[in-house]
XYZ file of C-alpha atoms in Angstrom:
704
model
C 59.005 8.133 0.970
C 58.119 5.146 3.348
C 54.400 5.435 2.814
C 52.106 2.338 2.416
C 50.329 2.186 -0.927
C 47.504 -0.021 0.603
C 46.354 2.495 2.991
C 43.465 4.869 1.501
C 44.052 8.429 2.384
C 40.895 10.496 2.669
C 42.861 13.647 2.162
C 44.056 12.416 -1.074
C 40.468 11.393 -2.176
C 39.399 14.972 -0.938
C 42.065 16.429 -2.978
C 40.997 14.444 -6.139
C 37.316 15.684 -5.527
C 38.502 19.245 -5.290
C 40.458 18.971 -8.417
C 37.535 17.274 -10.177
C 34.781 19.485 -8.868
C 33.544 20.241 -12.211
C 32.762 16.590 -12.401
C 30.595 16.621 -9.089
C 28.911 19.575 -9.898
C 27.990 18.451 -13.387
C 26.851 15.288 -11.990
C 24.418 16.946 -9.658
C 23.203 19.352 -12.274
C 22.500 16.274 -14.552
C 20.800 14.255 -11.838
C 18.611 17.324 -10.939
C 17.826 17.740 -14.548
C 16.983 14.093 -15.012
C 14.740 14.173 -11.953
C 12.773 17.272 -13.186
C 12.284 15.714 -16.777
C 10.993 12.544 -15.003
C 8.438 14.726 -12.825
C 7.566 16.606 -16.039
C 7.481 13.890 -18.636
C 6.451 10.683 -16.722
C 2.568 10.385 -16.138
C 1.849 10.039 -12.413
C 1.074 6.484 -11.411
C -1.131 5.390 -8.615
C -0.909 2.140 -6.500
C -3.839 0.232 -4.765
C -3.682 -3.100 -3.015
C -6.276 -5.615 -2.453
C -6.030 -9.180 -0.152
C -7.661 -12.243 -0.986
C -7.651 -15.440 1.138
C -7.160 -18.742 -0.800
C -7.877 -22.007 0.934
C -6.668 -25.003 -0.715
C -7.538 -28.692 -0.398
C -4.399 -30.914 0.918
C -3.183 -33.233 -1.914
C -4.540 -37.028 -1.792
C -0.959 -37.981 -0.965
C -1.414 -36.923 2.592
C -4.223 -39.435 2.911
C -1.952 -42.210 1.588
C 0.780 -41.307 4.112
C -1.845 -41.323 6.881
C -2.795 -44.898 5.871
C 0.744 -46.007 6.039
C 1.586 -43.940 9.093
C 3.984 -41.524 7.191
C 1.904 -38.254 8.007
C 3.028 -38.582 11.559
C 6.617 -39.500 10.742
C 6.976 -36.623 7.960
C 4.978 -34.020 10.206
C 2.552 -33.421 7.372
C 5.164 -32.475 5.110
C 3.255 -33.586 2.248
C 0.323 -31.617 3.033
C 2.359 -28.417 3.570
C 4.007 -29.051 0.086
C 0.607 -29.719 -1.442
C -0.812 -26.366 0.277
C 2.008 -24.465 -1.233
C 1.701 -26.082 -4.736
C -2.026 -25.325 -4.644
C -1.420 -21.704 -3.578
C 0.834 -21.267 -6.432
C -1.838 -22.723 -8.858
C -4.513 -20.267 -7.562
C -1.912 -17.378 -7.828
C -1.292 -18.313 -11.457
C -4.960 -18.495 -12.145
C -5.594 -15.167 -10.559
C -3.111 -13.494 -12.796
C -3.972 -15.174 -15.807
C -4.670 -13.570 -19.131
C -8.316 -15.032 -19.149
C -9.355 -13.351 -16.046
C -7.363 -10.147 -17.108
C -9.397 -10.262 -20.416
C -12.837 -10.304 -18.888
C -11.697 -7.431 -16.582
C -10.420 -5.430 -19.896
C -13.917 -6.212 -21.299
C -16.019 -5.017 -18.263
C -14.058 -2.087 -17.627
C -13.406 -0.861 -21.050
C -9.670 -0.888 -20.644
C -9.050 -0.792 -24.423
C -9.215 2.908 -23.963
C -6.636 4.793 -22.052
C -7.193 8.151 -20.814
C -3.881 10.261 -21.544
C -5.199 13.831 -20.622
C -6.565 14.906 -18.476
C -4.900 12.830 -15.720
C -7.001 10.763 -13.322
C -9.982 10.366 -15.702
C -11.389 6.994 -16.853
C -13.120 5.931 -20.088
C -16.266 5.561 -18.238
C -16.451 8.967 -17.006
C -16.029 10.226 -20.780
C -18.195 7.824 -22.719
C -21.640 6.996 -21.426
C -21.457 3.675 -23.480
C -18.513 2.154 -25.482
C -18.046 -0.893 -27.670
C -14.515 -1.884 -28.435
C -13.740 -4.753 -30.866
C -10.745 -6.770 -30.224
C -8.895 -5.643 -33.327
C -9.391 -1.920 -33.777
C -7.255 0.889 -35.167
C -4.594 1.702 -32.504
C -3.395 5.199 -31.677
C -4.008 8.400 -29.883
C -7.481 10.414 -30.688
C -7.884 13.733 -29.598
C -11.116 15.604 -28.692
C -10.960 19.483 -28.703
C -14.165 21.419 -27.919
C -15.302 23.202 -31.104
C -18.441 25.336 -30.438
C -21.086 23.183 -28.925
C -19.380 20.094 -29.744
C -15.911 18.363 -30.172
C -13.604 17.959 -32.926
C -11.992 14.298 -33.101
C -8.677 13.692 -34.583
C -6.901 10.619 -34.850
C -5.360 7.903 -37.205
C -7.520 8.263 -40.444
C -10.266 9.754 -38.177
C -11.386 13.449 -38.389
C -15.139 14.179 -37.276
C -17.266 16.190 -35.076
C -19.494 14.936 -32.375
C -21.545 16.358 -29.454
C -22.181 15.657 -25.861
C -24.466 12.548 -25.665
C -23.974 11.697 -29.402
C -22.168 8.566 -30.764
C -18.874 8.448 -32.935
C -16.700 5.937 -34.515
C -13.197 6.057 -33.680
C -10.626 3.456 -34.786
C -13.479 0.870 -35.137
C -14.776 1.517 -31.463
C -18.223 3.076 -31.221
C -18.411 5.401 -28.261
C -21.194 7.484 -26.834
C -19.926 10.803 -25.054
C -21.324 11.573 -21.708
C -24.184 14.191 -21.620
C -22.417 16.508 -19.240
C -19.263 17.079 -17.165
C -16.799 16.686 -20.032
C -13.480 18.422 -19.896
C -12.758 21.212 -22.638
C -10.322 18.906 -24.164
C -9.242 15.074 -23.656
C -7.179 12.684 -25.628
C -7.417 8.857 -25.408
C -5.112 5.780 -26.617
C -6.819 3.043 -28.360
C -5.189 -0.483 -27.870
C -6.122 -3.805 -29.375
C -7.448 -6.411 -26.822
C -4.324 -8.315 -26.650
C -2.156 -5.315 -25.842
C -4.749 -4.096 -23.076
C -4.565 -7.561 -21.557
C -0.859 -7.560 -21.447
C -0.731 -3.919 -20.274
C -3.144 -5.236 -17.226
C -0.789 -8.311 -16.525
C 2.289 -6.152 -16.572
C 0.958 -3.596 -14.092
C -0.338 -6.392 -11.676
C 1.935 -7.936 -8.875
C 0.524 -10.819 -7.136
C 2.599 -12.130 -4.204
C 2.144 -13.998 -0.983
C 1.166 -11.933 1.869
C 1.265 -14.705 4.400
C -0.003 -18.181 4.691
C -2.788 -18.546 1.877
C -3.294 -14.882 1.742
C -2.437 -13.115 -1.915
C -1.604 -9.572 -2.018
C -2.555 -7.841 -5.344
C -0.725 -4.506 -6.262
C -1.792 -2.722 -9.210
C -0.415 0.398 -10.782
C -1.931 2.846 -13.351
C -2.162 6.594 -14.326
C -5.892 6.606 -12.926
C -6.486 6.617 -9.199
C -10.038 4.962 -9.813
C -8.763 2.208 -12.076
C -6.022 1.524 -9.493
C -8.836 0.389 -7.050
C -11.279 -0.786 -9.690
C -9.164 -3.318 -11.612
C -7.773 -5.505 -8.451
C -11.107 -5.471 -7.036
C -12.675 -6.641 -10.541
C -9.890 -9.219 -10.772
C -10.761 -10.597 -7.385
C -14.435 -10.868 -8.266
C -13.962 -12.274 -11.592
C -11.699 -14.873 -9.937
C -14.354 -15.542 -7.137
C -17.107 -15.748 -9.671
C -15.192 -18.391 -11.818
C -14.385 -20.483 -8.619
C -18.051 -20.658 -7.849
C -19.082 -21.699 -11.283
C -16.630 -23.487 -13.543
C -14.190 -24.502 -10.859
C -16.733 -26.236 -8.325
C -16.934 -29.817 -7.765
C -19.694 -32.182 -6.710
C -19.982 -30.595 -3.170
C -20.207 -27.057 -4.430
C -22.805 -28.182 -6.831
C -24.906 -29.804 -4.183
C -24.242 -26.605 -2.183
C -25.794 -24.642 -4.835
C -28.581 -26.962 -5.135
C -29.398 -26.787 -1.519
C -28.948 -23.061 -1.327
C -31.669 -22.666 -3.905
C -34.064 -25.009 -2.043
C -33.385 -23.249 1.264
C -34.053 -19.989 -0.398
C -37.349 -21.537 -1.886
C -38.388 -22.707 1.407
C -37.528 -19.816 3.291
C -39.984 -17.809 0.959
C -42.659 -20.332 1.467
C -42.145 -20.350 5.357
C -42.468 -16.717 5.276
C -45.695 -16.930 3.298
C -47.140 -19.426 5.633
C -46.216 -17.535 8.780
C -47.818 -14.347 7.298
C -51.071 -16.408 6.432
C -51.049 -17.878 9.811
C -50.807 -14.265 11.675
C -53.564 -12.711 9.270
C -55.830 -15.645 10.023
C -55.050 -15.518 13.652
C -55.505 -11.545 13.627
C -58.793 -11.946 11.656
C -60.427 -14.837 13.685
C -58.913 -13.664 17.106
C -58.026 -17.452 17.470
C -54.428 -18.027 18.495
C -54.997 -21.188 20.416
C -57.710 -22.994 19.335
C -58.757 -24.977 22.323
C -58.340 -22.122 24.541
C -60.456 -19.919 22.328
C -63.060 -22.718 22.392
C -63.280 -22.918 26.077
C -63.530 -19.122 26.337
C -66.365 -19.045 23.580
C -68.203 -21.531 25.669
C -67.623 -19.961 28.956
C -68.730 -16.421 27.400
C -71.910 -18.264 26.149
C -72.724 -19.574 29.413
C -72.206 -16.341 31.276
C -74.219 -14.587 28.719
C -76.982 -16.893 29.028
C -77.050 -16.596 32.877
C -77.106 -12.850 32.619
C -79.943 -12.885 30.209
C -82.086 -15.352 32.191
C -81.492 -13.004 35.366
C -82.403 -9.831 33.338
C -85.536 -11.473 31.986
C -86.910 -12.547 35.357
C -86.077 -8.951 36.453
C -87.732 -7.476 33.628
C -90.913 -9.606 33.885
C -91.242 -8.753 37.731
C -90.925 -5.208 37.066
C -93.453 -5.439 34.170
C -95.877 -6.916 36.416
C -95.406 -4.466 39.053
C -95.685 -1.569 36.660
C -98.602 -2.621 34.355
C -102.074 -1.375 35.256
C -104.592 -3.745 36.294
C -108.230 -3.505 36.090
C -109.734 -2.015 39.406
C -106.224 -1.929 41.043
C -104.249 1.355 41.301
C -100.626 1.313 40.764
C -98.916 1.561 44.374
C -95.856 3.594 44.439
C -94.920 2.067 47.769
C -95.187 -1.537 46.501
C -93.224 -0.565 43.408
C -90.416 0.941 45.673
C -90.659 -2.246 47.748
C -89.130 -4.213 44.868
C -85.569 -5.473 45.702
C -83.556 -3.881 43.040
C -85.504 -0.545 43.380
C -85.362 -0.682 47.129
C -81.602 -0.809 47.157
C -81.666 2.445 45.402
C -80.686 5.112 47.917
C -82.628 7.768 45.945
C -85.746 5.843 46.411
C -85.103 5.179 49.734
C -85.068 9.028 50.622
C -88.325 9.289 48.594
C -89.868 6.553 50.614
C -88.627 8.308 53.988
C -90.244 11.599 52.683
C -93.503 9.927 51.940
C -93.538 8.315 55.445
C -92.825 11.874 56.933
C -95.433 13.149 54.854
C -98.160 10.664 55.885
C -97.427 11.475 59.698
C -97.767 15.173 59.024
C -101.015 14.521 57.140
C -102.621 12.248 59.702
C -101.802 14.984 62.342
C -103.355 17.749 60.435
C -106.462 15.818 59.481
C -107.356 15.261 63.109
C -107.524 19.049 63.423
C -108.286 20.158 59.973
C -110.400 19.078 57.051
C -109.366 17.754 53.516
C -109.991 21.188 52.236
C -107.407 22.688 54.325
C -104.462 24.235 52.281
C -101.816 22.521 54.282
C -103.581 19.224 53.951
C -104.094 19.710 50.194
C -100.335 20.800 49.820
C -99.194 17.658 51.783
C -101.268 15.579 49.684
C -99.933 17.090 46.301
C -96.452 16.648 47.562
C -97.104 13.092 48.340
C -98.586 12.490 44.891
C -95.720 14.099 43.276
C -93.129 11.787 45.179
C -95.188 8.844 44.377
C -95.020 9.811 40.368
C -91.416 10.198 40.871
C -90.942 6.827 42.249
C -93.232 5.215 39.507
C -91.017 7.260 36.843
C -87.644 5.870 38.264
C -89.124 2.492 38.421
C -90.131 2.515 34.714
C -86.511 3.981 33.866
C -84.976 1.145 35.496
C -87.305 -1.255 33.737
C -86.396 0.317 30.437
C -82.737 -0.375 31.302
C -83.308 -3.889 32.267
C -84.909 -4.246 28.935
C -82.158 -2.690 26.979
C -79.404 -4.712 28.652
C -81.599 -7.748 27.699
C -81.779 -6.944 24.227
C -77.836 -6.243 24.162
C -77.248 -9.602 25.984
C -79.576 -11.236 23.441
C -77.366 -9.510 20.529
C -74.241 -10.944 22.287
C -75.642 -14.297 22.674
C -76.360 -14.473 19.038
C -72.933 -13.547 18.209
C -71.708 -16.025 20.589
C -73.819 -18.611 19.206
C -72.202 -17.636 15.623
C -68.486 -17.511 16.943
C -69.158 -21.115 18.447
C -70.739 -22.100 15.081
C -67.648 -20.927 13.173
C -65.198 -22.387 15.642
C -64.892 -25.729 13.788
C -64.022 -24.049 10.520
C -61.506 -21.649 12.211
C -59.959 -24.214 14.226
C -59.619 -26.463 11.078
C -57.766 -23.498 9.092
C -55.799 -22.626 12.256
C -54.401 -26.282 12.603
C -53.829 -26.538 8.833
C -51.859 -23.225 8.891
C -49.814 -24.236 12.075
C -49.153 -27.540 10.510
C -47.845 -26.020 7.218
C -45.575 -23.770 9.244
C -44.210 -26.453 11.445
C -43.598 -28.746 8.609
C -41.890 -26.000 6.498
C -39.750 -24.986 9.530
C -38.564 -28.577 10.114
C -37.790 -29.099 6.493
C -35.823 -25.833 6.369
C -33.952 -26.697 9.641
C -32.955 -30.026 8.006
C -31.783 -28.544 4.685
C -29.733 -25.814 6.640
C -28.137 -28.423 8.510
C -27.430 -30.186 5.131
C -26.114 -27.068 3.653
C -23.658 -26.370 6.582
C -22.340 -29.858 6.133
C -22.075 -29.727 2.261
C -20.377 -26.317 2.565
C -17.777 -27.553 5.051
C -17.258 -30.556 2.522
C -17.044 -27.923 -0.494
C -14.314 -25.974 1.539
C -12.328 -29.239 2.001
C -12.871 -30.289 -1.796
C -11.822 -27.350 -3.676
C -11.036 -24.476 -1.210
C -12.727 -21.303 -0.481
C -11.895 -17.834 -1.736
C -12.664 -14.663 0.398
C -11.716 -11.168 -0.361
C -10.233 -9.756 2.841
C -9.522 -5.781 1.910
C -11.000 -4.291 -0.879
C -8.756 -1.907 -2.969
C -9.283 1.540 -2.105
C -8.893 4.661 -4.422
C -5.341 6.061 -3.609
C -4.882 9.527 -2.554
C -1.236 9.893 -3.206
C 0.845 9.421 -6.284
C 3.109 6.212 -6.042
C 5.636 7.281 -8.603
C 7.035 9.716 -9.260
C 7.015 11.332 -5.949
C 8.563 14.788 -6.135
C 10.835 14.769 -2.904
C 11.932 11.189 -3.452
C 12.707 11.560 -7.212
C 14.636 14.797 -6.635
C 16.481 13.137 -3.881
C 17.368 10.028 -6.117
C 18.311 12.469 -8.898
C 20.674 14.430 -6.664
C 22.267 11.252 -5.143
C 22.574 9.530 -8.565
C 24.127 12.753 -10.013
C 26.566 13.136 -6.830
C 27.570 9.259 -7.395
C 28.182 9.744 -11.218
C 29.928 13.044 -10.703
C 32.181 11.770 -7.722
C 32.785 8.487 -9.759
C 33.822 10.637 -12.690
C 36.230 12.788 -10.513
C 37.738 9.875 -8.857
C 38.013 8.030 -12.320
C 39.309 11.034 -13.994
C 41.769 11.507 -11.256
C 43.127 7.861 -11.198
C 43.029 7.176 -15.021
C 43.519 10.618 -16.502
C 46.242 11.102 -19.101
C 48.350 13.141 -16.762
C 49.487 13.144 -13.079
C 48.054 15.868 -10.915
C 48.924 14.584 -7.479
C 50.766 12.575 -5.206
C 48.087 10.361 -4.225
C 47.083 9.784 -8.048
C 50.676 8.575 -8.559
C 50.929 6.197 -5.520
C 47.366 4.626 -6.735
C 48.698 4.269 -10.336
C 52.113 2.664 -9.568
C 51.502 1.134 -5.937
C 54.842 2.943 -5.080
C 55.206 5.484 -2.017
C 55.601 9.049 -3.550
C 56.353 12.589 -2.055
C 56.128 15.980 -3.474
C 59.441 17.569 -3.811
C 60.239 20.633 -1.485
C 63.664 22.075 -2.134
C 64.319 23.055 1.393
C 63.469 19.870 3.063
C 65.589 16.813 3.389
C 64.836 13.857 1.177
C 65.211 10.296 2.731
C 65.316 6.987 0.958
C 64.009 4.254 3.070
C 64.465 0.439 3.028
C 68.116 0.722 1.407
C 69.258 -2.080 3.411
C 73.051 -2.843 2.488
C 72.712 -1.033 -0.892
C 75.075 2.108 -1.031
C 73.790 3.337 -4.496
C 70.757 5.157 -5.643
C 69.650 5.702 -9.248
C 67.616 8.983 -9.797
C 65.570 8.339 -13.047
C 63.737 11.023 -14.671
C 60.293 10.298 -16.221
C 58.578 12.235 -18.788
C 59.126 15.324 -20.449
C 59.962 18.229 -18.170
C 61.193 15.801 -15.384
C 64.109 17.908 -13.553
C 65.881 15.064 -11.621
C 68.968 17.291 -10.882
C 67.689 19.068 -7.661
C 66.143 15.721 -6.476
C 69.608 13.857 -6.758
C 71.319 16.943 -5.083
C 68.707 16.927 -2.333
C 69.291 13.240 -1.977
C 73.074 13.638 -1.706
C 72.685 16.404 0.665
C 70.495 14.409 3.014
C 72.915 11.390 2.856
C 75.767 13.924 3.723
C 74.031 15.181 6.721
C 73.455 11.794 7.870
C 77.305 11.325 7.898
C 77.694 9.453 4.708
C 80.601 10.260 2.314
C 78.584 10.959 -0.839
C 79.324 10.960 -4.351
C 76.975 12.504 -6.918
C 77.516 11.069 -10.199
C 76.078 12.990 -13.214
C 75.508 10.733 -16.375
C 73.151 12.968 -18.168
C 75.420 15.445 -20.424
C 78.848 15.930 -21.743
C 80.997 17.979 -19.194
C 84.464 19.616 -19.535
C 87.199 18.356 -17.152
C 87.031 20.115 -13.878
C 89.914 22.510 -13.232
C 91.003 20.564 -10.299
C 92.439 17.533 -12.193
C 91.768 14.474 -14.504
C 88.202 13.596 -15.943
C 88.175 10.517 -13.785
C 89.137 11.851 -10.487
C 86.406 13.059 -8.311
C 86.456 16.604 -6.928
C 84.916 18.063 -3.951
C 81.927 20.070 -4.719
C 82.449 23.653 -3.194
C 83.537 27.054 -4.523
C 84.141 27.312 -8.142
C 82.372 24.104 -9.090
C 79.867 23.919 -12.045
C 77.277 21.729 -10.411
C 73.460 22.613 -11.327
C 72.354 24.041 -8.438
C 71.061 27.459 -8.033
C 72.230 27.951 -4.328
C 75.665 28.854 -3.680
C 77.953 26.703 -1.422
C 77.217 29.052 1.407
C 73.549 28.380 1.128
C 73.816 24.795 1.975
C 73.431 23.373 5.377
C 76.638 22.826 7.133
C 77.917 19.220 6.503
C 75.998 18.783 3.273
C 78.937 18.573 1.168
C 79.402 15.843 -1.562
C 81.679 14.995 -4.132
C 80.651 15.722 -7.720
C 81.619 12.888 -10.430
C 80.892 13.810 -14.044
C 81.705 11.819 -17.176
C 80.500 11.711 -20.549
C 76.736 12.073 -21.375
C 74.174 9.606 -22.734
C 76.774 8.444 -25.287
C 79.169 6.997 -22.900
C 79.881 3.335 -23.649
C 77.869 0.954 -21.251
C 81.136 -0.834 -20.160
C 82.822 2.420 -19.132
C 79.809 3.310 -17.197
C 79.459 0.095 -15.463
C 83.170 0.166 -14.687
C 83.122 3.641 -13.249
C 80.052 3.289 -10.948
C 81.386 0.102 -9.607
C 84.553 1.900 -8.646
C 82.777 4.482 -6.876
C 80.677 1.761 -4.972
C 83.873 0.006 -3.993
C 85.408 2.913 -2.550
C 82.744 2.726 0.068
C 81.075 5.775 -0.837
C 77.124 6.499 -1.108
C 76.679 6.861 -4.542
C 73.794 9.023 -6.130
C 73.502 8.493 -9.781
C 71.646 11.090 -11.847
C 70.360 9.070 -15.004
C 69.143 10.404 -18.291
C 66.132 8.944 -19.932
C 65.377 5.188 -18.912
C 65.607 4.235 -22.521
C 69.025 5.754 -22.890
C 72.083 2.949 -23.100
C 73.709 4.442 -20.149
C 70.641 3.963 -17.977
C 69.993 0.618 -19.058
C 73.534 -0.268 -18.434
C 73.547 1.029 -14.785
C 70.156 -0.570 -13.675
C 70.809 -3.494 -11.179
C 69.226 -5.367 -8.663
C 71.962 -4.228 -6.265
C 71.108 -0.400 -6.797
C 67.776 1.448 -5.566
C 65.881 3.370 -8.088
C 63.975 6.623 -7.395
C 61.478 7.863 -10.214
C 61.392 11.762 -10.687
C 58.173 12.962 -12.563
C 56.812 16.426 -12.746
C 53.097 17.195 -12.066
C 51.262 16.691 -15.215
C 53.440 13.906 -16.613
C 51.579 11.503 -18.721
C 50.432 8.335 -16.861
C 51.414 5.985 -19.499
C 55.016 7.045 -19.093
C 55.206 6.685 -15.498
C 53.282 3.396 -15.224
C 55.705 2.000 -17.931
C 58.814 3.204 -16.184
C 57.785 1.814 -13.044
C 56.897 -1.646 -14.823
C 60.181 -1.740 -16.546
C 62.081 -1.451 -13.416
C 59.856 -4.028 -11.541
C 60.413 -6.396 -14.514
C 64.028 -6.018 -14.348
C 63.960 -6.672 -10.652
C 65.418 -3.096 -9.813
C 64.188 -2.167 -6.147
C 62.027 0.977 -6.196
C 62.148 3.269 -3.488
C 59.487 5.552 -4.627
C 58.499 8.536 -6.682
C 59.280 12.250 -6.310
C 56.738 14.731 -7.865
C 57.921 18.262 -8.361
C 55.580 21.038 -9.507
C 58.472 22.373 -11.911
C 61.533 24.631 -11.464
C 63.192 27.662 -13.094
C 65.402 27.220 -15.940
C 68.913 26.063 -15.101
C 67.760 24.390 -11.840
C 68.670 20.965 -12.749
C 69.430 18.203 -15.546
C 66.588 18.046 -18.198
C 65.977 14.367 -19.547
């Protein structure tokens, strides 16, 4: 009985859990049922995230600190504080009802699609107009024939796909195709819709001046569209109502830059078209080229004219002078022709042969006539070739004349073309220089605008989520099981510790803070931490507590340890023992009437003790105190078996000089056991512990 009450015995906890297994199983079933109900009844919610960069202007106090040298001393603390304050301001604006209201209007969020899941109002309605104050409620659309039957608060009508219907004050037009067989929507007034958007929106600082927008809703499309629309609306307002003088200058310069860019593009196109049409890219180079071309054409024309005139003189018939082919062939241009040279060589050969024949023959000779005819044919051929060459020269001369006329016309048009080219180039240069200057100013003003009011840029677009954020089936079931296990375990432990009746030794120790043992009749029962005390009070607690066997076992154990033991029974009236007077102790042995089912022969050797019995609970307190003091003064180890703690004799024997042992049955009332231990502690009676027994057969001990 010397266990430490502060030590947590896992075996005892296990025993309590085994006893309360119904609590654990019930908790698991309840947790599983709760998780199943969440999965069935709770509409799936999707989550999307967008990131937006917020740059803020340092506060004016930073400049003041710079002037007095405080910025270096404080390490720019004021700028950091100003940046944090500015960031919080921008986050507050981003999550304001004003911006949420604009998004509600643009996306038609006063209508919430309940069934089927994942649909948005814009998929169901081609057009929709929602007044701020409408009839709230759920409106159901059920297919009926080729249309839909609409039911809702004070609404019952029919509508076909593509037609318009009024529900709760909202005017909606159904989509022409792709509608489900049935669907239901919930209409909310404008204020509630804005509140719903703000409640589903979570804006946090992701790091630095980057804000993270998380939005949860039942539609995956809206989960991505709403944060993107919030950022777009916020950025639009920052560029309009929230801009300063530099941003206004930036907008003004941006418009002029765009206008000048268009003018420059038109001027460039006009210059290119003029250059393509006129062929003038560089006016000076074009003028020089035209003049050089004209001079070359004139030279070519003069040469061709001289040659044509010379050939004409050679080929024109003159009175009394026959056309000589050999003279014509001697013309330099013709003489250089290899074909004519071959013909001339043939004529020379014919002339030699003809001269030889004429020396021997007459002119009527066939060979002579043949050679004369061949010579005439060659001369005609030479004359024909000369005439052809002359015609080609004349044709070239005509072509050169045409080119000369064109060159003269081109040169005549050059001044106007050059003038237009210079004018177009001047416009392009002027516009380009002006545009470059404005773009430089635009960059400077843009930097000033960034430093003035900060800049906003969306880093990540919210994307349509593919998975449900809540409830996730496996996670929900796991949480339900864990919660059920926790509740069941807590119920089992609480029921075991705070139950109305005692069920285990560990439960007794937790309730009383005292060592406790389970009574085992054959085993010795030791009492620890007695010190100089030689008296033990065995106190029964609760109905059914049988302290007699426990007192006997304590007495036997003390006797085995060499003590002279007296077992004093104060529980009931007893006859005077046969061996002598009622006050003298008798040895416990054969023929005794002690309440022990075992015979004397069944006891271990050396476990004998003396039994002392007096009148029961009605014994006067003075007599009881006197007798126990006499027993204690005799030097014996006194084991006193007391009646109920509320009996006068028990109260009389309680003392700081005597150690008490509580005896309780399994199933004793918790309040009785705690009350008994509390009374003894208040009286200062040392408590050795508690003995718990599971019950004994009738007659096995004294009954309190």
